[in-house]
């Protein structure tokens, strides 16, 4: 018979091995069911029995320990329950005492308390973590900020640190879905613009599509011709004003440098100075010796001046050949407006 403290089923008579085994399994099943334990479908005899010398005994169910061993083959000895909150046994056991419950460390909190069939479950406190495959002797502090050029993908939890990744990683799917739609919209807008600027005066509405395509090609050809036309061939060259003092000359040169630094696009600046004759070594030295992008670019222009490669008209012409004619026009206008340079007559 079973009770709350221990149980010791009566030994069955010989010649009834099958009935004896069935009775023992039912006893273990109902005790295990009471404590939330399920016996596996495929049973290993080594998991059910243990050896007491030369006698094979049935193991006690989870939540119990062996108080006294069996004396008859394949029977159950006396099983006693573990002490709630202090000891436990999680599986079928042949041990003569229960296992001691774990006590959470100071850097942990108790997720679930110890029961007679389950050990204490501890986890790291908020703001700390411990990887599940780690021995977790101490909880590690969560990363509070991501490295440069990365964004937070997932917050820190008790088992995983903060997850960071480049921002592009999070928008690849959205971009893949939006790009085709944006492409179609762009083509429609381009067609409308071509019609509005190059074709709106035409009265033959029945041939819009072929005419739009034809006019579009013509417009592209005209645009190409305009960007390839040298800037200085259309406009007079620039020169310093007469009777200029050395200080005024230096001020004019420094002012010109600043105009080029401010207005030449960042992505094309190194190509600009390289095509004017500045070596790659000079470019790298300018970067290494100066902090701040503007100081680096100013040093590159100063190096061209020292190498006797400074001529504002050549520099403006170079911008025009790089299809930066609008930038050349803006620089010219500002240089003349500031009174540093004059147009040739």
mmCIF file of C-alpha atoms in Angstrom:
data_model
loop_
_atom_site.group_PDB
_atom_site.id
_atom_site.type_symbol
_atom_site.label_atom_id
_atom_site.label_comp_id
_atom_site.label_asym_id
_atom_site.label_seq_id
_atom_site.Cartn_x
_atom_site.Cartn_y
_atom_site.Cartn_z
ATOM 1 C CA UNK A 1 0.000 0.000 0.000
ATOM 2 C CA UNK A 2 1.115 3.562 -0.649
ATOM 3 C CA UNK A 3 1.089 6.462 1.778
ATOM 4 C CA UNK A 4 2.463 10.060 1.866
ATOM 5 C CA UNK A 5 5.728 9.047 3.518
ATOM 6 C CA UNK A 6 6.799 5.791 1.960
ATOM 7 C CA UNK A 7 5.559 2.748 0.153
ATOM 8 C CA UNK A 8 6.640 -0.879 -0.021
ATOM 9 C CA UNK A 9 4.452 -3.071 -2.195
ATOM 10 C CA UNK A 10 3.980 -6.671 -1.252
ATOM 11 C CA UNK A 11 6.238 -9.070 -3.109
ATOM 12 C CA UNK A 12 4.274 -11.155 -5.635
ATOM 13 C CA UNK A 13 4.378 -14.918 -5.599
ATOM 14 C CA UNK A 14 6.779 -16.826 -7.817
ATOM 15 C CA UNK A 15 5.580 -17.870 -11.202
ATOM 16 C CA UNK A 16 3.806 -14.585 -11.820
ATOM 17 C CA UNK A 17 6.660 -12.468 -13.313
ATOM 18 C CA UNK A 18 4.450 -10.733 -15.840
ATOM 19 C CA UNK A 19 1.844 -9.787 -13.267
ATOM 20 C CA UNK A 20 4.556 -8.636 -10.873
ATOM 21 C CA UNK A 21 6.143 -6.381 -13.491
ATOM 22 C CA UNK A 22 2.768 -4.914 -14.437
ATOM 23 C CA UNK A 23 1.931 -4.116 -10.798
ATOM 24 C CA UNK A 24 5.307 -2.421 -10.277
ATOM 25 C CA UNK A 25 4.952 -0.328 -13.435
ATOM 26 C CA UNK A 26 1.458 0.776 -12.459
ATOM 27 C CA UNK A 27 2.732 1.827 -9.036
ATOM 28 C CA UNK A 28 5.525 3.895 -10.598
ATOM 29 C CA UNK A 29 3.131 5.302 -13.210
ATOM 30 C CA UNK A 30 0.562 6.581 -10.712
ATOM 31 C CA UNK A 31 3.225 8.007 -8.403
ATOM 32 C CA UNK A 32 4.919 9.691 -11.323
ATOM 33 C CA UNK A 33 1.606 11.023 -12.600
ATOM 34 C CA UNK A 34 0.928 12.591 -9.221
ATOM 35 C CA UNK A 35 4.208 14.525 -9.499
ATOM 36 C CA UNK A 36 4.009 15.397 -13.191
ATOM 37 C CA UNK A 37 6.477 12.771 -14.397
ATOM 38 C CA UNK A 38 5.891 10.751 -17.567
ATOM 39 C CA UNK A 39 7.608 7.438 -18.185
ATOM 40 C CA UNK A 40 9.092 7.248 -21.715
ATOM 41 C CA UNK A 41 7.326 5.108 -24.300
ATOM 42 C CA UNK A 42 10.478 3.103 -25.020
ATOM 43 C CA UNK A 43 11.737 1.882 -21.642
ATOM 44 C CA UNK A 44 15.309 0.883 -20.905
ATOM 45 C CA UNK A 45 15.491 -1.705 -18.129
ATOM 46 C CA UNK A 46 18.576 0.085 -16.746
ATOM 47 C CA UNK A 47 16.364 3.138 -16.196
ATOM 48 C CA UNK A 48 13.748 1.135 -14.281
ATOM 49 C CA UNK A 49 15.980 -1.216 -12.260
ATOM 50 C CA UNK A 50 19.164 -0.850 -10.241
ATOM 51 C CA UNK A 51 21.384 -3.471 -8.623
ATOM 52 C CA UNK A 52 21.561 -3.896 -4.839
ATOM 53 C CA UNK A 53 24.450 -6.323 -4.701
ATOM 54 C CA UNK A 54 23.195 -9.359 -6.611
ATOM 55 C CA UNK A 55 19.519 -8.371 -6.295
ATOM 56 C CA UNK A 56 17.855 -6.293 -9.003
ATOM 57 C CA UNK A 57 15.439 -3.709 -7.527
ATOM 58 C CA UNK A 58 12.919 -1.340 -9.056
ATOM 59 C CA UNK A 59 13.891 2.322 -8.830
ATOM 60 C CA UNK A 60 11.840 4.778 -6.779
ATOM 61 C CA UNK A 61 9.735 7.326 -8.690
ATOM 62 C CA UNK A 62 10.673 10.999 -9.130
ATOM 63 C CA UNK A 63 10.317 12.972 -5.895
ATOM 64 C CA UNK A 64 11.416 10.001 -3.752
ATOM 65 C CA UNK A 65 14.627 8.263 -2.633
ATOM 66 C CA UNK A 66 15.403 4.694 -1.566
ATOM 67 C CA UNK A 67 14.998 4.436 2.202
ATOM 68 C CA UNK A 68 15.671 0.677 2.184
ATOM 69 C CA UNK A 69 16.562 -1.634 -0.696
ATOM 70 C CA UNK A 70 14.450 -4.529 -1.897
ATOM 71 C CA UNK A 71 15.323 -8.083 -0.837
ATOM 72 C CA UNK A 72 13.415 -9.928 -3.553
ATOM 73 C CA UNK A 73 14.316 -9.832 -7.277
ATOM 74 C CA UNK A 74 12.538 -7.135 -9.346
ATOM 75 C CA UNK A 75 10.589 -5.659 -6.447
ATOM 76 C CA UNK A 76 10.429 -2.213 -4.971
ATOM 77 C CA UNK A 77 12.119 -1.390 -1.697
ATOM 78 C CA UNK A 78 10.904 1.322 0.666
ATOM 79 C CA UNK A 79 10.721 4.773 -0.971
ATOM 80 C CA UNK A 80 10.496 8.015 1.002
ATOM 81 C CA UNK A 81 9.654 11.482 -0.355
ATOM 82 C CA UNK A 82 12.184 14.304 -0.734
ATOM 83 C CA UNK A 83 11.971 17.351 1.518
ATOM 84 C CA UNK A 84 9.979 20.056 -0.346
ATOM 85 C CA UNK A 85 12.046 23.158 -1.000
ATOM 86 C CA UNK A 86 15.324 21.517 0.079
ATOM 87 C CA UNK A 87 15.828 18.281 -1.847
ATOM 88 C CA UNK A 88 14.514 16.721 -5.055
ATOM 89 C CA UNK A 89 14.836 13.794 -7.469
ATOM 90 C CA UNK A 90 13.893 14.500 -11.058
ATOM 91 C CA UNK A 91 13.922 10.948 -12.491
ATOM 92 C CA UNK A 92 13.461 7.350 -11.419
ATOM 93 C CA UNK A 93 16.182 6.819 -8.846
ATOM 94 C CA UNK A 94 18.079 4.174 -6.947
ATOM 95 C CA UNK A 95 19.859 6.733 -4.745
ATOM 96 C CA UNK A 96 19.549 6.530 -0.974
ATOM 97 C CA UNK A 97 19.089 10.295 -0.665
ATOM 98 C CA UNK A 98 17.602 13.125 -2.704
ATOM 99 C CA UNK A 99 19.645 15.816 -4.411
ATOM 100 C CA UNK A 100 19.994 19.227 -2.762
ATOM 101 C CA UNK A 101 18.096 22.121 -4.342
ATOM 102 C CA UNK A 102 20.186 24.819 -6.000
ATOM 103 C CA UNK A 103 20.304 28.306 -4.449
ATOM 104 C CA UNK A 104 20.353 31.265 -6.842
ATOM 105 C CA UNK A 105 23.405 33.538 -6.703
ATOM 106 C CA UNK A 106 23.297 37.228 -5.802
ATOM 107 C CA UNK A 107 23.393 38.201 -9.507
ATOM 108 C CA UNK A 108 20.450 35.913 -10.321
ATOM 109 C CA UNK A 109 16.731 35.798 -9.623
ATOM 110 C CA UNK A 110 14.608 32.711 -9.011
ATOM 111 C CA UNK A 111 12.478 31.937 -12.042
ATOM 112 C CA UNK A 112 10.769 28.910 -10.441
ATOM 113 C CA UNK A 113 11.218 27.382 -6.973
ATOM 114 C CA UNK A 114 12.544 23.937 -6.165
ATOM 115 C CA UNK A 115 9.984 21.112 -5.859
ATOM 116 C CA UNK A 116 10.502 17.448 -4.931
ATOM 117 C CA UNK A 117 10.662 16.575 -8.660
ATOM 118 C CA UNK A 118 12.394 19.670 -10.098
ATOM 119 C CA UNK A 119 15.453 21.691 -9.171
ATOM 120 C CA UNK A 120 15.413 25.468 -8.675
ATOM 121 C CA UNK A 121 15.510 27.420 -11.961
ATOM 122 C CA UNK A 122 17.617 30.594 -11.797
ATOM 123 C CA UNK A 123 18.166 33.278 -14.415
ATOM 124 C CA UNK A 124 20.349 36.387 -14.679
ATOM 125 C CA UNK A 125 18.934 39.659 -13.435
ATOM 126 C CA UNK A 126 17.747 42.342 -15.853
ATOM 127 C CA UNK A 127 20.645 44.000 -17.648
ATOM 128 C CA UNK A 128 22.790 40.853 -17.509
ATOM 129 C CA UNK A 129 22.882 37.569 -19.390
ATOM 130 C CA UNK A 130 24.537 34.150 -19.526
ATOM 131 C CA UNK A 131 24.724 32.041 -22.726
ATOM 132 C CA UNK A 132 22.843 28.730 -22.378
ATOM 133 C CA UNK A 133 25.910 26.698 -23.397
ATOM 134 C CA UNK A 134 28.074 28.429 -20.765
ATOM 135 C CA UNK A 135 28.761 27.170 -17.255
ATOM 136 C CA UNK A 136 27.433 30.571 -16.114
ATOM 137 C CA UNK A 137 29.691 31.128 -13.143
ATOM 138 C CA UNK A 138 28.847 34.827 -13.380
ATOM 139 C CA UNK A 139 26.270 36.839 -15.328
ATOM 140 C CA UNK A 140 27.714 39.153 -17.994
ATOM 141 C CA UNK A 141 26.611 42.758 -18.476
ATOM 142 C CA UNK A 142 24.459 43.434 -21.538
ATOM 143 C CA UNK A 143 25.846 45.591 -24.342
ATOM 144 C CA UNK A 144 24.130 48.983 -24.046
ATOM 145 C CA UNK A 145 25.014 50.469 -27.449
ATOM 146 C CA UNK A 146 25.839 49.078 -30.869
ATOM 147 C CA UNK A 147 29.139 49.729 -32.709
ATOM 148 C CA UNK A 148 29.270 52.532 -35.311
ATOM 149 C CA UNK A 149 27.291 51.855 -38.504
ATOM 150 C CA UNK A 150 25.179 49.178 -36.755
ATOM 151 C CA UNK A 151 21.711 49.256 -35.217
ATOM 152 C CA UNK A 152 19.998 47.175 -32.542
ATOM 153 C CA UNK A 153 18.203 44.169 -34.003
ATOM 154 C CA UNK A 154 17.157 42.424 -30.760
ATOM 155 C CA UNK A 155 17.337 43.486 -27.085
ATOM 156 C CA UNK A 156 19.377 41.723 -24.426
ATOM 157 C CA UNK A 157 17.662 38.991 -22.396
ATOM 158 C CA UNK A 158 18.747 36.586 -19.668
ATOM 159 C CA UNK A 159 20.461 34.211 -22.151
ATOM 160 C CA UNK A 160 21.498 36.428 -25.073
ATOM 161 C CA UNK A 161 23.381 39.717 -25.383
ATOM 162 C CA UNK A 162 22.071 42.655 -27.428
ATOM 163 C CA UNK A 163 22.050 41.776 -31.130
ATOM 164 C CA UNK A 164 23.489 44.405 -33.515
ATOM 165 C CA UNK A 165 23.705 44.403 -37.315
ATOM 166 C CA UNK A 166 24.155 46.849 -40.196
ATOM 167 C CA UNK A 167 20.924 48.783 -40.915
ATOM 168 C CA UNK A 168 20.746 47.406 -44.450
ATOM 169 C CA UNK A 169 20.195 43.914 -43.051
ATOM 170 C CA UNK A 170 16.830 44.930 -41.638
ATOM 171 C CA UNK A 171 15.463 46.551 -44.814
ATOM 172 C CA UNK A 172 16.530 44.068 -47.505
ATOM 173 C CA UNK A 173 13.072 42.530 -47.708
ATOM 174 C CA UNK A 174 11.320 45.908 -47.845
ATOM 175 C CA UNK A 175 13.728 47.137 -50.509
ATOM 176 C CA UNK A 176 13.184 43.986 -52.575
ATOM 177 C CA UNK A 177 9.439 44.595 -52.514
ATOM 178 C CA UNK A 178 9.529 48.350 -53.129
ATOM 179 C CA UNK A 179 12.189 48.585 -55.851
ATOM 180 C CA UNK A 180 10.027 47.202 -58.700
ATOM 181 C CA UNK A 181 7.148 49.521 -57.752
ATOM 182 C CA UNK A 182 9.458 52.541 -57.491
ATOM 183 C CA UNK A 183 11.006 51.649 -60.851
ATOM 184 C CA UNK A 184 7.616 51.683 -62.574
ATOM 185 C CA UNK A 185 6.682 54.993 -60.932
ATOM 186 C CA UNK A 186 10.025 56.514 -62.009
ATOM 187 C CA UNK A 187 9.509 55.451 -65.643
ATOM 188 C CA UNK A 188 5.995 56.946 -65.677
ATOM 189 C CA UNK A 189 7.246 60.237 -64.226
ATOM 190 C CA UNK A 190 10.099 60.325 -66.736
ATOM 191 C CA UNK A 191 7.654 59.843 -69.610
ATOM 192 C CA UNK A 192 5.434 62.656 -68.299
ATOM 193 C CA UNK A 193 8.437 64.993 -67.934
ATOM 194 C CA UNK A 194 9.641 64.247 -71.469
ATOM 195 C CA UNK A 195 6.193 64.935 -72.853
ATOM 196 C CA UNK A 196 5.751 68.131 -70.847
ATOM 197 C CA UNK A 197 9.095 69.720 -71.749
ATOM 198 C CA UNK A 198 9.725 68.393 -75.238
ATOM 199 C CA UNK A 199 6.395 67.409 -76.734
ATOM 200 C CA UNK A 200 3.511 69.357 -75.195
ATOM 201 C CA UNK A 201 3.274 71.752 -78.179
ATOM 202 C CA UNK A 202 2.669 68.932 -80.644
ATOM 203 C CA UNK A 203 -0.917 68.739 -81.895
ATOM 204 C CA UNK A 204 -0.801 65.160 -83.178
ATOM 205 C CA UNK A 205 -2.075 63.316 -80.084
ATOM 206 C CA UNK A 206 -2.453 59.996 -81.934
ATOM 207 C CA UNK A 207 1.326 59.459 -82.088
ATOM 208 C CA UNK A 208 2.289 60.360 -78.548
ATOM 209 C CA UNK A 209 4.168 57.175 -77.682
ATOM 210 C CA UNK A 210 6.505 57.003 -80.732
ATOM 211 C CA UNK A 211 7.070 60.769 -80.620
ATOM 212 C CA UNK A 212 7.843 60.738 -76.912
ATOM 213 C CA UNK A 213 10.486 58.055 -77.495
ATOM 214 C CA UNK A 214 11.981 59.969 -80.418
ATOM 215 C CA UNK A 215 11.998 63.319 -78.620
ATOM 216 C CA UNK A 216 13.426 61.648 -75.514
ATOM 217 C CA UNK A 217 16.428 60.452 -77.494
ATOM 218 C CA UNK A 218 16.890 63.910 -78.995
ATOM 219 C CA UNK A 219 16.694 65.530 -75.591
ATOM 220 C CA UNK A 220 19.320 63.100 -74.279
ATOM 221 C CA UNK A 221 21.602 63.940 -77.205
ATOM 222 C CA UNK A 222 21.211 67.673 -76.571
ATOM 223 C CA UNK A 223 21.907 67.201 -72.893
ATOM 224 C CA UNK A 224 25.030 65.189 -73.679
ATOM 225 C CA UNK A 225 26.288 67.880 -76.028
ATOM 226 C CA UNK A 226 25.713 70.553 -73.397
ATOM 227 C CA UNK A 227 27.631 68.719 -70.650
ATOM 228 C CA UNK A 228 30.531 67.904 -72.947
ATOM 229 C CA UNK A 229 30.944 71.542 -74.062
ATOM 230 C CA UNK A 230 33.917 73.058 -72.167
ATOM 231 C CA UNK A 231 32.797 75.618 -69.593
ATOM 232 C CA UNK A 232 35.495 78.128 -70.447
ATOM 233 C CA UNK A 233 34.794 78.043 -74.192
ATOM 234 C CA UNK A 234 31.453 79.742 -73.487
ATOM 235 C CA UNK A 235 32.704 82.312 -70.960
ATOM 236 C CA UNK A 236 35.681 84.657 -70.560
ATOM 237 C CA UNK A 237 38.589 83.494 -68.439
ATOM 238 C CA UNK A 238 39.258 84.921 -64.987
ATOM 239 C CA UNK A 239 42.266 86.862 -63.731
ATOM 240 C CA UNK A 240 43.332 88.701 -60.575
ATOM 241 C CA UNK A 241 42.431 92.365 -60.435
ATOM 242 C CA UNK A 242 45.170 94.914 -61.277
ATOM 243 C CA UNK A 243 47.514 96.471 -58.722
ATOM 244 C CA UNK A 244 46.743 93.721 -56.207
ATOM 245 C CA UNK A 245 48.920 93.578 -53.080
ATOM 246 C CA UNK A 246 50.596 90.322 -51.941
ATOM 247 C CA UNK A 247 48.168 90.083 -49.011
ATOM 248 C CA UNK A 248 45.196 90.553 -51.307
ATOM 249 C CA UNK A 249 46.618 87.936 -53.658
ATOM 250 C CA UNK A 250 46.957 85.425 -50.809
ATOM 251 C CA UNK A 251 43.426 86.269 -49.677
ATOM 252 C CA UNK A 252 42.129 85.690 -53.195
ATOM 253 C CA UNK A 253 43.926 82.315 -53.474
ATOM 254 C CA UNK A 254 42.717 81.188 -50.041
ATOM 255 C CA UNK A 255 39.203 82.308 -50.920
ATOM 256 C CA UNK A 256 39.337 80.312 -54.149
ATOM 257 C CA UNK A 257 40.527 77.230 -52.233
ATOM 258 C CA UNK A 258 37.616 77.548 -49.824
ATOM 259 C CA UNK A 259 35.146 77.841 -52.701
ATOM 260 C CA UNK A 260 36.408 74.613 -54.274
ATOM 261 C CA UNK A 261 36.443 72.842 -50.883
ATOM 262 C CA UNK A 262 32.840 73.864 -50.169
ATOM 263 C CA UNK A 263 31.236 73.358 -53.585
ATOM 264 C CA UNK A 264 32.993 70.427 -55.278
ATOM 265 C CA UNK A 265 30.954 67.272 -54.435
ATOM 266 C CA UNK A 266 32.624 65.078 -51.806
ATOM 267 C CA UNK A 267 32.400 61.923 -53.919
ATOM 268 C CA UNK A 268 34.300 63.557 -56.803
ATOM 269 C CA UNK A 269 36.830 65.685 -54.936
ATOM 270 C CA UNK A 270 39.701 63.174 -54.947
ATOM 271 C CA UNK A 271 39.193 62.455 -58.635
ATOM 272 C CA UNK A 272 39.225 66.231 -59.230
ATOM 273 C CA UNK A 273 42.609 66.833 -57.537
ATOM 274 C CA UNK A 274 44.063 63.622 -58.980
ATOM 275 C CA UNK A 275 43.244 64.716 -62.540
ATOM 276 C CA UNK A 276 44.814 68.113 -61.777
ATOM 277 C CA UNK A 277 48.106 66.317 -61.092
ATOM 278 C CA UNK A 278 48.093 65.503 -57.362
ATOM 279 C CA UNK A 279 49.637 62.101 -56.667
ATOM 280 C CA UNK A 280 47.982 59.368 -54.622
ATOM 281 C CA UNK A 281 50.818 59.682 -52.109
ATOM 282 C CA UNK A 282 50.091 63.405 -51.625
ATOM 283 C CA UNK A 283 46.388 62.650 -51.187
ATOM 284 C CA UNK A 284 47.056 60.032 -48.504
ATOM 285 C CA UNK A 285 49.543 62.320 -46.709
ATOM 286 C CA UNK A 286 46.962 65.129 -46.671
ATOM 287 C CA UNK A 287 44.494 62.769 -45.004
ATOM 288 C CA UNK A 288 47.007 61.442 -42.503
ATOM 289 C CA UNK A 289 48.371 64.849 -41.471
ATOM 290 C CA UNK A 290 45.024 66.610 -40.993
ATOM 291 C CA UNK A 291 41.858 66.052 -39.028
ATOM 292 C CA UNK A 292 38.539 67.017 -40.556
ATOM 293 C CA UNK A 293 37.521 66.537 -44.176
ATOM 294 C CA UNK A 294 37.641 70.258 -45.006
ATOM 295 C CA UNK A 295 41.223 70.615 -43.709
ATOM 296 C CA UNK A 296 42.282 67.567 -45.702
ATOM 297 C CA UNK A 297 40.810 68.947 -48.932
ATOM 298 C CA UNK A 298 42.292 72.402 -48.345
ATOM 299 C CA UNK A 299 45.730 70.798 -47.862
ATOM 300 C CA UNK A 300 45.334 68.921 -51.167
ATOM 301 C CA UNK A 301 44.627 72.186 -53.013
ATOM 302 C CA UNK A 302 47.547 73.880 -51.251
ATOM 303 C CA UNK A 303 49.811 71.045 -52.394
ATOM 304 C CA UNK A 304 48.703 71.628 -55.996
ATOM 305 C CA UNK A 305 49.581 75.314 -55.546
ATOM 306 C CA UNK A 306 53.022 74.404 -54.204
ATOM 307 C CA UNK A 307 53.515 72.083 -57.173
ATOM 308 C CA UNK A 308 52.766 75.088 -59.418
ATOM 309 C CA UNK A 309 49.540 73.446 -60.580
ATOM 310 C CA UNK A 310 47.243 76.290 -59.538
ATOM 311 C CA UNK A 311 45.353 78.059 -62.274
ATOM 312 C CA UNK A 312 41.737 78.876 -61.457
ATOM 313 C CA UNK A 313 40.747 78.699 -65.127
ATOM 314 C CA UNK A 314 42.258 75.216 -65.528
ATOM 315 C CA UNK A 315 40.525 74.085 -62.318
ATOM 316 C CA UNK A 316 37.158 75.405 -63.547
ATOM 317 C CA UNK A 317 37.707 73.762 -66.928
ATOM 318 C CA UNK A 318 38.460 70.453 -65.176
ATOM 319 C CA UNK A 319 35.153 70.663 -63.306
ATOM 320 C CA UNK A 320 33.366 71.237 -66.588
ATOM 321 C CA UNK A 321 35.047 68.192 -68.179
ATOM 322 C CA UNK A 322 33.849 66.145 -65.202
ATOM 323 C CA UNK A 323 30.264 67.241 -66.013
ATOM 324 C CA UNK A 324 30.218 69.611 -63.060
ATOM 325 C CA UNK A 325 29.559 72.730 -65.126
ATOM 326 C CA UNK A 326 26.956 74.020 -62.656
ATOM 327 C CA UNK A 327 29.534 73.815 -59.834
ATOM 328 C CA UNK A 328 32.049 75.724 -62.003
ATOM 329 C CA UNK A 329 29.474 78.440 -62.682
ATOM 330 C CA UNK A 330 28.652 78.793 -58.961
ATOM 331 C CA UNK A 331 32.338 79.078 -58.024
ATOM 332 C CA UNK A 332 32.937 81.658 -60.755
ATOM 333 C CA UNK A 333 29.988 83.765 -59.632
ATOM 334 C CA UNK A 334 31.130 83.736 -55.981
ATOM 335 C CA UNK A 335 34.759 84.593 -56.845
ATOM 336 C CA UNK A 336 33.625 87.583 -58.914
ATOM 337 C CA UNK A 337 31.043 88.601 -56.323
ATOM 338 C CA UNK A 338 33.708 88.692 -53.610
ATOM 339 C CA UNK A 339 35.909 90.906 -55.758
ATOM 340 C CA UNK A 340 38.871 88.565 -55.810
ATOM 341 C CA UNK A 341 38.825 87.863 -59.546
ATOM 342 C CA UNK A 342 37.611 89.664 -62.659
ATOM 343 C CA UNK A 343 36.463 88.440 -66.028
ATOM 344 C CA UNK A 344 38.738 89.096 -68.966
ATOM 345 C CA UNK A 345 37.294 91.632 -71.369
#
